[in-house]
Amino acid sequence: MSPQSRGNCAPTYGRVELDFEPAGEGEPASVEFDATVWRPEYDEGYERALTRGVLAGLGAARARAVVRLVAWHRTDSSDPVFEHLGTLAARHARGCAERGTDPEPLIDRGVRIY
């Protein structure tokens, strides 16, 4: 955490890009992080929060999510932001799969979700 104060504004910045594909036969839903994406300087809480959000958004759908990009800011990001992004992305991917449509980038509060 930065020594900078967050003031009265809740942190709202985060950006993620994920790919979704069906899980293998008999495999549960899962989240994997591309090795080039997640670096030690990232807050591990963001990784756990993003994973929780994706799994919650998938519900009973069995899919594998691969995180391709994560952008965060030391003072303007938080665990709830990444949990929210994961949930939105997974729900969008699940809905596209159910409708048979291609996913499009989502923007939530100025955050683009791919």
PDB file of N, CA and C in Angstrom:
ATOM      1  N   MET A   1       0.860  -1.169   0.000  1.00  0.00           N
ATOM      2  CA  MET A   1       0.000   0.000   0.000  1.00  0.00           C
ATOM      3  C   MET A   1       0.899   1.222   0.000  1.00  0.00           C
ATOM      4  N   SER A   2       0.529   2.164  -0.781  1.00  0.00           N
ATOM      5  CA  SER A   2       1.280   3.411  -0.858  1.00  0.00           C
ATOM      6  C   SER A   2       1.067   4.231   0.406  1.00  0.00           C
ATOM      7  N   PRO A   3       2.069   5.039   0.766  1.00  0.00           N
ATOM      8  CA  PRO A   3       1.856   5.921   1.910  1.00  0.00           C
ATOM      9  C   PRO A   3       0.839   7.011   1.604  1.00  0.00           C
ATOM     10  N   GLN A   4       0.486   7.148   0.333  1.00  0.00           N
ATOM     11  CA  GLN A   4      -0.497   8.142  -0.071  1.00  0.00           C
ATOM     12  C   GLN A   4      -1.864   7.775   0.495  1.00  0.00           C
ATOM     13  N   SER A   5      -2.611   8.742   0.939  1.00  0.00           N
ATOM     14  CA  SER A   5      -3.940   8.495   1.476  1.00  0.00           C
ATOM     15  C   SER A   5      -4.940   8.359   0.347  1.00  0.00           C
ATOM     16  N   ARG A   6      -5.907   7.475   0.511  1.00  0.00           N
ATOM     17  CA  ARG A   6      -6.960   7.304  -0.486  1.00  0.00           C
ATOM     18  C   ARG A   6      -8.033   8.375  -0.353  1.00  0.00           C
ATOM     19  N   GLY A   7      -8.008   9.134   0.691  1.00  0.00           N
ATOM     20  CA  GLY A   7      -9.015  10.166   0.869  1.00  0.00           C
ATOM     21  C   GLY A   7     -10.376   9.556   1.099  1.00  0.00           C
ATOM     22  N   ASN A   8     -11.417  10.256   0.648  1.00  0.00           N
ATOM     23  CA  ASN A   8     -12.785   9.794   0.859  1.00  0.00           C
ATOM     24  C   ASN A   8     -13.328   8.981  -0.305  1.00  0.00           C
ATOM     25  N   CYS A   9     -12.570   8.856  -1.372  1.00  0.00           N
ATOM     26  CA  CYS A   9     -13.049   8.132  -2.553  1.00  0.00           C
ATOM     27  C   CYS A   9     -12.666   6.666  -2.460  1.00  0.00           C
ATOM     28  N   ALA A  10     -13.613   5.808  -2.757  1.00  0.00           N
ATOM     29  CA  ALA A  10     -13.319   4.382  -2.790  1.00  0.00           C
ATOM     30  C   ALA A  10     -12.496   4.080  -4.042  1.00  0.00           C
ATOM     31  N   PRO A  11     -11.530   3.175  -3.956  1.00  0.00           N
ATOM     32  CA  PRO A  11     -10.730   2.836  -5.124  1.00  0.00           C
ATOM     33  C   PRO A  11     -11.590   2.135  -6.172  1.00  0.00           C
ATOM     34  N   THR A  12     -11.445   2.538  -7.428  1.00  0.00           N
ATOM     35  CA  THR A  12     -12.296   1.985  -8.482  1.00  0.00           C
ATOM     36  C   THR A  12     -11.539   1.584  -9.741  1.00  0.00           C
ATOM     37  N   TYR A  13     -10.209   1.555  -9.725  1.00  0.00           N
ATOM     38  CA  TYR A  13      -9.482   1.263 -10.963  1.00  0.00           C
ATOM     39  C   TYR A  13      -9.071  -0.199 -11.044  1.00  0.00           C
ATOM     40  N   GLY A  14      -9.274  -0.768 -12.186  1.00  0.00           N
ATOM     41  CA  GLY A  14      -8.792  -2.112 -12.486  1.00  0.00           C
ATOM     42  C   GLY A  14      -9.078  -2.417 -13.938  1.00  0.00           C
ATOM     43  N   ARG A  15      -8.230  -3.220 -14.538  1.00  0.00           N
ATOM     44  CA  ARG A  15      -8.448  -3.646 -15.925  1.00  0.00           C
ATOM     45  C   ARG A  15      -8.007  -5.094 -16.034  1.00  0.00           C
ATOM     46  N   VAL A  16      -8.839  -5.903 -16.649  1.00  0.00           N
ATOM     47  CA  VAL A  16      -8.503  -7.302 -16.867  1.00  0.00           C
ATOM     48  C   VAL A  16      -8.903  -7.712 -18.274  1.00  0.00           C
ATOM     49  N   GLU A  17      -8.143  -8.628 -18.837  1.00  0.00           N
ATOM     50  CA  GLU A  17      -8.498  -9.265 -20.094  1.00  0.00           C
ATOM     51  C   GLU A  17      -8.411 -10.759 -19.848  1.00  0.00           C
ATOM     52  N   LEU A  18      -9.512 -11.453 -20.152  1.00  0.00           N
ATOM     53  CA  LEU A  18      -9.589 -12.888 -19.915  1.00  0.00           C
ATOM     54  C   LEU A  18     -10.067 -13.608 -21.155  1.00  0.00           C
ATOM     55  N   ASP A  19      -9.615 -14.834 -21.318  1.00  0.00           N
ATOM     56  CA  ASP A  19     -10.140 -15.742 -22.337  1.00  0.00           C
ATOM     57  C   ASP A  19     -10.870 -16.850 -21.595  1.00  0.00           C
ATOM     58  N   PHE A  20     -12.020 -17.259 -22.136  1.00  0.00           N
ATOM     59  CA  PHE A  20     -12.791 -18.347 -21.544  1.00  0.00           C
ATOM     60  C   PHE A  20     -12.897 -19.476 -22.554  1.00  0.00           C
ATOM     61  N   GLU A  21     -12.841 -20.692 -22.058  1.00  0.00           N
ATOM     62  CA  GLU A  21     -13.028 -21.869 -22.902  1.00  0.00           C
ATOM     63  C   GLU A  21     -13.695 -22.947 -22.067  1.00  0.00           C
ATOM     64  N   PRO A  22     -14.334 -23.909 -22.713  1.00  0.00           N
ATOM     65  CA  PRO A  22     -14.979 -24.976 -21.933  1.00  0.00           C
ATOM     66  C   PRO A  22     -13.941 -25.741 -21.114  1.00  0.00           C
ATOM     67  N   ALA A  23     -14.320 -26.158 -19.930  1.00  0.00           N
ATOM     68  CA  ALA A  23     -13.438 -26.998 -19.107  1.00  0.00           C
ATOM     69  C   ALA A  23     -13.394 -28.385 -19.722  1.00  0.00           C
ATOM     70  N   GLY A  24     -12.320 -29.097 -19.462  1.00  0.00           N
ATOM     71  CA  GLY A  24     -12.202 -30.466 -19.956  1.00  0.00           C
ATOM     72  C   GLY A  24     -13.244 -31.369 -19.322  1.00  0.00           C
ATOM     73  N   GLU A  25     -13.427 -32.516 -19.919  1.00  0.00           N
ATOM     74  CA  GLU A  25     -14.414 -33.478 -19.429  1.00  0.00           C
ATOM     75  C   GLU A  25     -14.147 -33.816 -17.962  1.00  0.00           C
ATOM     76  N   GLY A  26     -15.144 -33.600 -17.109  1.00  0.00           N
ATOM     77  CA  GLY A  26     -15.045 -33.906 -15.693  1.00  0.00           C
ATOM     78  C   GLY A  26     -14.242 -32.902 -14.872  1.00  0.00           C
ATOM     79  N   GLU A  27     -13.772 -31.825 -15.486  1.00  0.00           N
ATOM     80  CA  GLU A  27     -13.001 -30.817 -14.759  1.00  0.00           C
ATOM     81  C   GLU A  27     -13.913 -29.706 -14.248  1.00  0.00           C
ATOM     82  N   PRO A  28     -13.628 -29.186 -13.066  1.00  0.00           N
ATOM     83  CA  PRO A  28     -14.426 -28.069 -12.547  1.00  0.00           C
ATOM     84  C   PRO A  28     -13.999 -26.755 -13.207  1.00  0.00           C
ATOM     85  N   ALA A  29     -14.761 -25.717 -12.969  1.00  0.00           N
ATOM     86  CA  ALA A  29     -14.381 -24.388 -13.448  1.00  0.00           C
ATOM     87  C   ALA A  29     -13.055 -23.999 -12.805  1.00  0.00           C
ATOM     88  N   SER A  30     -12.240 -23.256 -13.543  1.00  0.00           N
ATOM     89  CA  SER A  30     -10.944 -22.873 -13.010  1.00  0.00           C
ATOM     90  C   SER A  30     -10.500 -21.530 -13.572  1.00  0.00           C
ATOM     91  N   VAL A  31      -9.546 -20.926 -12.890  1.00  0.00           N
ATOM     92  CA  VAL A  31      -8.952 -19.664 -13.315  1.00  0.00           C
ATOM     93  C   VAL A  31      -7.448 -19.857 -13.317  1.00  0.00           C
ATOM     94  N   GLU A  32      -6.817 -19.517 -14.433  1.00  0.00           N
ATOM     95  CA  GLU A  32      -5.368 -19.603 -14.542  1.00  0.00           C
ATOM     96  C   GLU A  32      -4.836 -18.238 -14.928  1.00  0.00           C
ATOM     97  N   PHE A  33      -3.645 -17.938 -14.464  1.00  0.00           N
ATOM     98  CA  PHE A  33      -3.004 -16.672 -14.781  1.00  0.00           C
ATOM     99  C   PHE A  33      -1.845 -16.930 -15.719  1.00  0.00           C
ATOM    100  N   ASP A  34      -1.872 -16.296 -16.881  1.00  0.00           N
ATOM    101  CA  ASP A  34      -0.764 -16.371 -17.820  1.00  0.00           C
ATOM    102  C   ASP A  34       0.496 -15.957 -17.062  1.00  0.00           C
ATOM    103  N   ALA A  35       1.555 -16.725 -17.190  1.00  0.00           N
ATOM    104  CA  ALA A  35       2.777 -16.471 -16.419  1.00  0.00           C
ATOM    105  C   ALA A  35       3.365 -15.089 -16.687  1.00  0.00           C
ATOM    106  N   THR A  36       3.092 -14.527 -17.833  1.00  0.00           N
ATOM    107  CA  THR A  36       3.657 -13.213 -18.149  1.00  0.00           C
ATOM    108  C   THR A  36       2.816 -12.078 -17.591  1.00  0.00           C
ATOM    109  N   VAL A  37       1.642 -12.399 -17.057  1.00  0.00           N
ATOM    110  CA  VAL A  37       0.717 -11.375 -16.582  1.00  0.00           C
ATOM    111  C   VAL A  37       0.943 -11.024 -15.126  1.00  0.00           C
ATOM    112  N   TRP A  38       0.962 -12.030 -14.281  1.00  0.00           N
ATOM    113  CA  TRP A  38       0.976 -11.776 -12.840  1.00  0.00           C
ATOM    114  C   TRP A  38       2.413 -11.675 -12.360  1.00  0.00           C
ATOM    115  N   ARG A  39       2.746 -10.570 -11.770  1.00  0.00           N
ATOM    116  CA  ARG A  39       4.098 -10.337 -11.288  1.00  0.00           C
ATOM    117  C   ARG A  39       4.084 -10.220  -9.766  1.00  0.00           C
ATOM    118  N   PRO A  40       5.230 -10.491  -9.141  1.00  0.00           N
ATOM    119  CA  PRO A  40       5.269 -10.456  -7.664  1.00  0.00           C
ATOM    120  C   PRO A  40       4.856  -9.124  -7.057  1.00  0.00           C
ATOM    121  N   GLU A  41       5.044  -8.022  -7.777  1.00  0.00           N
ATOM    122  CA  GLU A  41       4.691  -6.730  -7.181  1.00  0.00           C
ATOM    123  C   GLU A  41       3.176  -6.503  -7.116  1.00  0.00           C
ATOM    124  N   TYR A  42       2.401  -7.327  -7.786  1.00  0.00           N
ATOM    125  CA  TYR A  42       0.950  -7.211  -7.718  1.00  0.00           C
ATOM    126  C   TYR A  42       0.490  -7.702  -6.353  1.00  0.00           C
ATOM    127  N   ASP A  43      -0.538  -7.110  -5.872  1.00  0.00           N
ATOM    128  CA  ASP A  43      -1.114  -7.507  -4.592  1.00  0.00           C
ATOM    129  C   ASP A  43      -1.773  -8.880  -4.762  1.00  0.00           C
ATOM    130  N   GLU A  44      -1.371  -9.852  -3.976  1.00  0.00           N
ATOM    131  CA  GLU A  44      -1.954 -11.193  -4.069  1.00  0.00           C
ATOM    132  C   GLU A  44      -3.450 -11.191  -3.792  1.00  0.00           C
ATOM    133  N   GLY A  45      -3.911 -10.207  -3.020  1.00  0.00           N
ATOM    134  CA  GLY A  45      -5.338 -10.104  -2.760  1.00  0.00           C
ATOM    135  C   GLY A  45      -6.129  -9.869  -4.033  1.00  0.00           C
ATOM    136  N   TYR A  46      -5.544  -9.162  -4.995  1.00  0.00           N
ATOM    137  CA  TYR A  46      -6.224  -8.918  -6.269  1.00  0.00           C
ATOM    138  C   TYR A  46      -6.395 -10.229  -7.030  1.00  0.00           C
ATOM    139  N   GLU A  47      -5.378 -11.070  -6.989  1.00  0.00           N
ATOM    140  CA  GLU A  47      -5.461 -12.364  -7.669  1.00  0.00           C
ATOM    141  C   GLU A  47      -6.567 -13.216  -7.058  1.00  0.00           C
ATOM    142  N   ARG A  48      -6.604 -13.289  -5.738  1.00  0.00           N
ATOM    143  CA  ARG A  48      -7.648 -14.081  -5.065  1.00  0.00           C
ATOM    144  C   ARG A  48      -9.031 -13.497  -5.337  1.00  0.00           C
ATOM    145  N   ALA A  49      -9.141 -12.175  -5.298  1.00  0.00           N
ATOM    146  CA  ALA A  49     -10.436 -11.518  -5.524  1.00  0.00           C
ATOM    147  C   ALA A  49     -10.915 -11.747  -6.956  1.00  0.00           C
ATOM    148  N   LEU A  50     -10.021 -11.637  -7.928  1.00  0.00           N
ATOM    149  CA  LEU A  50     -10.394 -11.865  -9.319  1.00  0.00           C
ATOM    150  C   LEU A  50     -10.859 -13.306  -9.510  1.00  0.00           C
ATOM    151  N   THR A  51     -10.145 -14.246  -8.907  1.00  0.00           N
ATOM    152  CA  THR A  51     -10.529 -15.658  -8.995  1.00  0.00           C
ATOM    153  C   THR A  51     -11.903 -15.888  -8.379  1.00  0.00           C
ATOM    154  N   ARG A  52     -12.146 -15.329  -7.184  1.00  0.00           N
ATOM    155  CA  ARG A  52     -13.474 -15.457  -6.543  1.00  0.00           C
ATOM    156  C   ARG A  52     -14.564 -14.905  -7.449  1.00  0.00           C
ATOM    157  N   GLY A  53     -14.315 -13.736  -8.034  1.00  0.00           N
ATOM    158  CA  GLY A  53     -15.307 -13.106  -8.889  1.00  0.00           C
ATOM    159  C   GLY A  53     -15.621 -13.928 -10.124  1.00  0.00           C
ATOM    160  N   VAL A  54     -14.579 -14.451 -10.774  1.00  0.00           N
ATOM    161  CA  VAL A  54     -14.789 -15.267 -11.975  1.00  0.00           C
ATOM    162  C   VAL A  54     -15.592 -16.513 -11.634  1.00  0.00           C
ATOM    163  N   LEU A  55     -15.208 -17.213 -10.583  1.00  0.00           N
ATOM    164  CA  LEU A  55     -15.924 -18.445 -10.214  1.00  0.00           C
ATOM    165  C   LEU A  55     -17.366 -18.153  -9.827  1.00  0.00           C
ATOM    166  N   ALA A  56     -17.601 -17.040  -9.145  1.00  0.00           N
ATOM    167  CA  ALA A  56     -18.978 -16.662  -8.795  1.00  0.00           C
ATOM    168  C   ALA A  56     -19.778 -16.331 -10.046  1.00  0.00           C
ATOM    169  N   GLY A  57     -19.170 -15.646 -10.986  1.00  0.00           N
ATOM    170  CA  GLY A  57     -19.864 -15.263 -12.211  1.00  0.00           C
ATOM    171  C   GLY A  57     -20.169 -16.446 -13.111  1.00  0.00           C
ATOM    172  N   LEU A  58     -19.334 -17.466 -13.062  1.00  0.00           N
ATOM    173  CA  LEU A  58     -19.576 -18.654 -13.884  1.00  0.00           C
ATOM    174  C   LEU A  58     -20.721 -19.495 -13.343  1.00  0.00           C
ATOM    175  N   GLY A  59     -20.977 -19.397 -12.050  1.00  0.00           N
ATOM    176  CA  GLY A  59     -22.049 -20.209 -11.465  1.00  0.00           C
ATOM    177  C   GLY A  59     -21.776 -21.683 -11.685  1.00  0.00           C
ATOM    178  N   ALA A  60     -22.756 -22.394 -12.224  1.00  0.00           N
ATOM    179  CA  ALA A  60     -22.614 -23.833 -12.452  1.00  0.00           C
ATOM    180  C   ALA A  60     -21.906 -24.142 -13.773  1.00  0.00           C
ATOM    181  N   ALA A  61     -21.631 -23.128 -14.577  1.00  0.00           N
ATOM    182  CA  ALA A  61     -20.966 -23.357 -15.863  1.00  0.00           C
ATOM    183  C   ALA A  61     -19.544 -23.861 -15.629  1.00  0.00           C
ATOM    184  N   ARG A  62     -19.172 -24.875 -16.367  1.00  0.00           N
ATOM    185  CA  ARG A  62     -17.813 -25.404 -16.256  1.00  0.00           C
ATOM    186  C   ARG A  62     -16.973 -24.790 -17.364  1.00  0.00           C
ATOM    187  N   ALA A  63     -16.099 -23.876 -16.982  1.00  0.00           N
ATOM    188  CA  ALA A  63     -15.248 -23.196 -17.949  1.00  0.00           C
ATOM    189  C   ALA A  63     -13.881 -22.954 -17.345  1.00  0.00           C
ATOM    190  N   ARG A  64     -12.929 -22.764 -18.212  1.00  0.00           N
ATOM    191  CA  ARG A  64     -11.570 -22.411 -17.810  1.00  0.00           C
ATOM    192  C   ARG A  64     -11.345 -20.973 -18.242  1.00  0.00           C
ATOM    193  N   ALA A  65     -10.979 -20.123 -17.302  1.00  0.00           N
ATOM    194  CA  ALA A  65     -10.672 -18.730 -17.606  1.00  0.00           C
ATOM    195  C   ALA A  65      -9.160 -18.541 -17.536  1.00  0.00           C
ATOM    196  N   VAL A  66      -8.609 -17.896 -18.554  1.00  0.00           N
ATOM    197  CA  VAL A  66      -7.179 -17.591 -18.564  1.00  0.00           C
ATOM    198  C   VAL A  66      -7.039 -16.078 -18.537  1.00  0.00           C
ATOM    199  N   VAL A  67      -6.388 -15.575 -17.493  1.00  0.00           N
ATOM    200  CA  VAL A  67      -6.183 -14.144 -17.335  1.00  0.00           C
ATOM    201  C   VAL A  67      -4.983 -13.749 -18.187  1.00  0.00           C
ATOM    202  N   ARG A  68      -5.211 -12.859 -19.145  1.00  0.00           N
ATOM    203  CA  ARG A  68      -4.161 -12.440 -20.079  1.00  0.00           C
ATOM    204  C   ARG A  68      -3.538 -11.103 -19.724  1.00  0.00           C
ATOM    205  N   LEU A  69      -4.312 -10.228 -19.065  1.00  0.00           N
ATOM    206  CA  LEU A  69      -3.794  -8.911 -18.718  1.00  0.00           C
ATOM    207  C   LEU A  69      -4.432  -8.444 -17.429  1.00  0.00           C
ATOM    208  N   VAL A  70      -3.638  -7.829 -16.586  1.00  0.00           N
ATOM    209  CA  VAL A  70      -4.136  -7.209 -15.361  1.00  0.00           C
ATOM    210  C   VAL A  70      -3.454  -5.859 -15.237  1.00  0.00           C
ATOM    211  N   ALA A  71      -4.246  -4.821 -15.044  1.00  0.00           N
ATOM    212  CA  ALA A  71      -3.684  -3.495 -14.784  1.00  0.00           C
ATOM    213  C   ALA A  71      -4.281  -2.998 -13.470  1.00  0.00           C
ATOM    214  N   TRP A  72      -3.462  -2.434 -12.637  1.00  0.00           N
ATOM    215  CA  TRP A  72      -3.906  -1.959 -11.336  1.00  0.00           C
ATOM    216  C   TRP A  72      -3.114  -0.723 -10.970  1.00  0.00           C
ATOM    217  N   HIS A  73      -3.565  -0.038  -9.938  1.00  0.00           N
ATOM    218  CA  HIS A  73      -2.896   1.163  -9.450  1.00  0.00           C
ATOM    219  C   HIS A  73      -2.735   1.035  -7.945  1.00  0.00           C
ATOM    220  N   ARG A  74      -1.591   1.419  -7.463  1.00  0.00           N
ATOM    221  CA  ARG A  74      -1.265   1.237  -6.045  1.00  0.00           C
ATOM    222  C   ARG A  74      -2.305   1.833  -5.099  1.00  0.00           C
ATOM    223  N   THR A  75      -2.839   3.007  -5.422  1.00  0.00           N
ATOM    224  CA  THR A  75      -3.811   3.621  -4.503  1.00  0.00           C
ATOM    225  C   THR A  75      -5.243   3.589  -5.011  1.00  0.00           C
ATOM    226  N   ASP A  76      -5.440   3.333  -6.292  1.00  0.00           N
ATOM    227  CA  ASP A  76      -6.785   3.412  -6.860  1.00  0.00           C
ATOM    228  C   ASP A  76      -7.398   2.058  -7.194  1.00  0.00           C
ATOM    229  N   SER A  77      -6.797   0.963  -6.735  1.00  0.00           N
ATOM    230  CA  SER A  77      -7.333  -0.377  -6.950  1.00  0.00           C
ATOM    231  C   SER A  77      -7.591  -1.037  -5.601  1.00  0.00           C
ATOM    232  N   SER A  78      -8.460  -2.039  -5.611  1.00  0.00           N
ATOM    233  CA  SER A  78      -8.757  -2.761  -4.375  1.00  0.00           C
ATOM    234  C   SER A  78      -9.273  -4.153  -4.700  1.00  0.00           C
ATOM    235  N   ASP A  79      -9.311  -5.013  -3.694  1.00  0.00           N
ATOM    236  CA  ASP A  79      -9.834  -6.364  -3.879  1.00  0.00           C
ATOM    237  C   ASP A  79     -11.263  -6.354  -4.431  1.00  0.00           C
ATOM    238  N   PRO A  80     -12.187  -5.544  -3.861  1.00  0.00           N
ATOM    239  CA  PRO A  80     -13.551  -5.551  -4.376  1.00  0.00           C
ATOM    240  C   PRO A  80     -13.642  -5.164  -5.862  1.00  0.00           C
ATOM    241  N   VAL A  81     -12.769  -4.292  -6.320  1.00  0.00           N
ATOM    242  CA  VAL A  81     -12.768  -3.914  -7.742  1.00  0.00           C
ATOM    243  C   VAL A  81     -12.477  -5.144  -8.597  1.00  0.00           C
ATOM    244  N   PHE A  82     -11.459  -5.921  -8.221  1.00  0.00           N
ATOM    245  CA  PHE A  82     -11.101  -7.086  -9.030  1.00  0.00           C
ATOM    246  C   PHE A  82     -12.120  -8.213  -8.904  1.00  0.00           C
ATOM    247  N   GLU A  83     -12.745  -8.350  -7.757  1.00  0.00           N
ATOM    248  CA  GLU A  83     -13.806  -9.346  -7.625  1.00  0.00           C
ATOM    249  C   GLU A  83     -14.978  -8.967  -8.542  1.00  0.00           C
ATOM    250  N   HIS A  84     -15.333  -7.702  -8.556  1.00  0.00           N
ATOM    251  CA  HIS A  84     -16.417  -7.206  -9.411  1.00  0.00           C
ATOM    252  C   HIS A  84     -16.078  -7.421 -10.893  1.00  0.00           C
ATOM    253  N   LEU A  85     -14.851  -7.101 -11.290  1.00  0.00           N
ATOM    254  CA  LEU A  85     -14.447  -7.281 -12.686  1.00  0.00           C
ATOM    255  C   LEU A  85     -14.526  -8.752 -13.090  1.00  0.00           C
ATOM    256  N   GLY A  86     -14.075  -9.640 -12.212  1.00  0.00           N
ATOM    257  CA  GLY A  86     -14.125 -11.067 -12.512  1.00  0.00           C
ATOM    258  C   GLY A  86     -15.549 -11.562 -12.684  1.00  0.00           C
ATOM    259  N   THR A  87     -16.434 -11.113 -11.807  1.00  0.00           N
ATOM    260  CA  THR A  87     -17.836 -11.515 -11.900  1.00  0.00           C
ATOM    261  C   THR A  87     -18.472 -11.011 -13.191  1.00  0.00           C
ATOM    262  N   LEU A  88     -18.238  -9.744 -13.513  1.00  0.00           N
ATOM    263  CA  LEU A  88     -18.806  -9.187 -14.749  1.00  0.00           C
ATOM    264  C   LEU A  88     -18.307  -9.923 -15.983  1.00  0.00           C
ATOM    265  N   ALA A  89     -17.013 -10.159 -16.049  1.00  0.00           N
ATOM    266  CA  ALA A  89     -16.436 -10.828 -17.216  1.00  0.00           C
ATOM    267  C   ALA A  89     -16.995 -12.241 -17.372  1.00  0.00           C
ATOM    268  N   ALA A  90     -17.078 -12.984 -16.267  1.00  0.00           N
ATOM    269  CA  ALA A  90     -17.577 -14.359 -16.333  1.00  0.00           C
ATOM    270  C   ALA A  90     -19.054 -14.404 -16.710  1.00  0.00           C
ATOM    271  N   ARG A  91     -19.848 -13.523 -16.142  1.00  0.00           N
ATOM    272  CA  ARG A  91     -21.282 -13.485 -16.498  1.00  0.00           C
ATOM    273  C   ARG A  91     -21.456 -13.145 -17.972  1.00  0.00           C
ATOM    274  N   HIS A  92     -20.646 -12.217 -18.459  1.00  0.00           N
ATOM    275  CA  HIS A  92     -20.728 -11.831 -19.875  1.00  0.00           C
ATOM    276  C   HIS A  92     -20.342 -13.019 -20.762  1.00  0.00           C
ATOM    277  N   ALA A  93     -19.264 -13.697 -20.431  1.00  0.00           N
ATOM    278  CA  ALA A  93     -18.819 -14.854 -21.223  1.00  0.00           C
ATOM    279  C   ALA A  93     -19.867 -15.963 -21.180  1.00  0.00           C
ATOM    280  N   ARG A  94     -20.434 -16.216 -20.000  1.00  0.00           N
ATOM    281  CA  ARG A  94     -21.465 -17.253 -19.870  1.00  0.00           C
ATOM    282  C   ARG A  94     -22.689 -16.905 -20.709  1.00  0.00           C
ATOM    283  N   GLY A  95     -23.108 -15.639 -20.653  1.00  0.00           N
ATOM    284  CA  GLY A  95     -24.259 -15.198 -21.446  1.00  0.00           C
ATOM    285  C   GLY A  95     -24.009 -15.325 -22.936  1.00  0.00           C
ATOM    286  N   CYS A  96     -22.803 -14.966 -23.384  1.00  0.00           N
ATOM    287  CA  CYS A  96     -22.475 -15.100 -24.807  1.00  0.00           C
ATOM    288  C   CYS A  96     -22.501 -16.562 -25.236  1.00  0.00           C
ATOM    289  N   ALA A  97     -21.987 -17.441 -24.378  1.00  0.00           N
ATOM    290  CA  ALA A  97     -21.999 -18.869 -24.700  1.00  0.00           C
ATOM    291  C   ALA A  97     -23.430 -19.389 -24.797  1.00  0.00           C
ATOM    292  N   GLU A  98     -24.292 -18.945 -23.901  1.00  0.00           N
ATOM    293  CA  GLU A  98     -25.693 -19.388 -23.920  1.00  0.00           C
ATOM    294  C   GLU A  98     -26.426 -18.887 -25.153  1.00  0.00           C
ATOM    295  N   ARG A  99     -26.096 -17.666 -25.607  1.00  0.00           N
ATOM    296  CA  ARG A  99     -26.750 -17.083 -26.784  1.00  0.00           C
ATOM    297  C   ARG A  99     -26.066 -17.455 -28.091  1.00  0.00           C
ATOM    298  N   GLY A 100     -24.851 -17.991 -27.999  1.00  0.00           N
ATOM    299  CA  GLY A 100     -24.086 -18.320 -29.198  1.00  0.00           C
ATOM    300  C   GLY A 100     -23.541 -17.085 -29.898  1.00  0.00           C
ATOM    301  N   THR A 101     -23.247 -16.033 -29.142  1.00  0.00           N
ATOM    302  CA  THR A 101     -22.706 -14.802 -29.713  1.00  0.00           C
ATOM    303  C   THR A 101     -21.259 -14.606 -29.268  1.00  0.00           C
ATOM    304  N   ASP A 102     -20.536 -13.799 -30.024  1.00  0.00           N
ATOM    305  CA  ASP A 102     -19.160 -13.482 -29.656  1.00  0.00           C
ATOM    306  C   ASP A 102     -19.150 -12.422 -28.562  1.00  0.00           C
ATOM    307  N   PRO A 103     -18.224 -12.544 -27.617  1.00  0.00           N
ATOM    308  CA  PRO A 103     -18.121 -11.521 -26.575  1.00  0.00           C
ATOM    309  C   PRO A 103     -17.592 -10.206 -27.123  1.00  0.00           C
ATOM    310  N   GLU A 104     -18.015  -9.135 -26.512  1.00  0.00           N
ATOM    311  CA  GLU A 104     -17.534  -7.805 -26.859  1.00  0.00           C
ATOM    312  C   GLU A 104     -16.960  -7.174 -25.602  1.00  0.00           C
ATOM    313  N   PRO A 105     -16.047  -6.221 -25.761  1.00  0.00           N
ATOM    314  CA  PRO A 105     -15.509  -5.558 -24.561  1.00  0.00           C
ATOM    315  C   PRO A 105     -16.626  -4.930 -23.736  1.00  0.00           C
ATOM    316  N   LEU A 106     -16.510  -5.050 -22.430  1.00  0.00           N
ATOM    317  CA  LEU A 106     -17.442  -4.430 -21.506  1.00  0.00           C
ATOM    318  C   LEU A 106     -16.750  -3.215 -20.885  1.00  0.00           C
ATOM    319  N   ILE A 107     -17.507  -2.212 -20.577  1.00  0.00           N
ATOM    320  CA  ILE A 107     -16.954  -1.064 -19.859  1.00  0.00           C
ATOM    321  C   ILE A 107     -17.834  -0.846 -18.655  1.00  0.00           C
ATOM    322  N   ASP A 108     -17.225  -0.839 -17.472  1.00  0.00           N
ATOM    323  CA  ASP A 108     -17.951  -0.638 -16.239  1.00  0.00           C
ATOM    324  C   ASP A 108     -17.247   0.457 -15.459  1.00  0.00           C
ATOM    325  N   ARG A 109     -17.925   1.577 -15.254  1.00  0.00           N
ATOM    326  CA  ARG A 109     -17.327   2.712 -14.554  1.00  0.00           C
ATOM    327  C   ARG A 109     -16.019   3.137 -15.194  1.00  0.00           C
ATOM    328  N   GLY A 110     -16.003   3.120 -16.506  1.00  0.00           N
ATOM    329  CA  GLY A 110     -14.803   3.546 -17.207  1.00  0.00           C
ATOM    330  C   GLY A 110     -13.737   2.486 -17.280  1.00  0.00           C
ATOM    331  N   VAL A 111     -14.035   1.269 -16.809  1.00  0.00           N
ATOM    332  CA  VAL A 111     -13.073   0.179 -16.865  1.00  0.00           C
ATOM    333  C   VAL A 111     -13.473  -0.727 -18.007  1.00  0.00           C
ATOM    334  N   ARG A 112     -12.555  -0.990 -18.899  1.00  0.00           N
ATOM    335  CA  ARG A 112     -12.845  -1.846 -20.043  1.00  0.00           C
ATOM    336  C   ARG A 112     -12.513  -3.290 -19.675  1.00  0.00           C
ATOM    337  N   ILE A 113     -13.431  -4.188 -19.916  1.00  0.00           N
ATOM    338  CA  ILE A 113     -13.261  -5.597 -19.609  1.00  0.00           C
ATOM    339  C   ILE A 113     -13.288  -6.359 -20.924  1.00  0.00           C
ATOM    340  N   TYR A 114     -12.249  -7.098 -21.216  1.00  0.00           N
ATOM    341  CA  TYR A 114     -12.182  -7.874 -22.460  1.00  0.00           C
ATOM    342  C   TYR A 114     -12.371  -9.333 -22.176  1.00  0.00           C
TER     343      TYR A 114
END
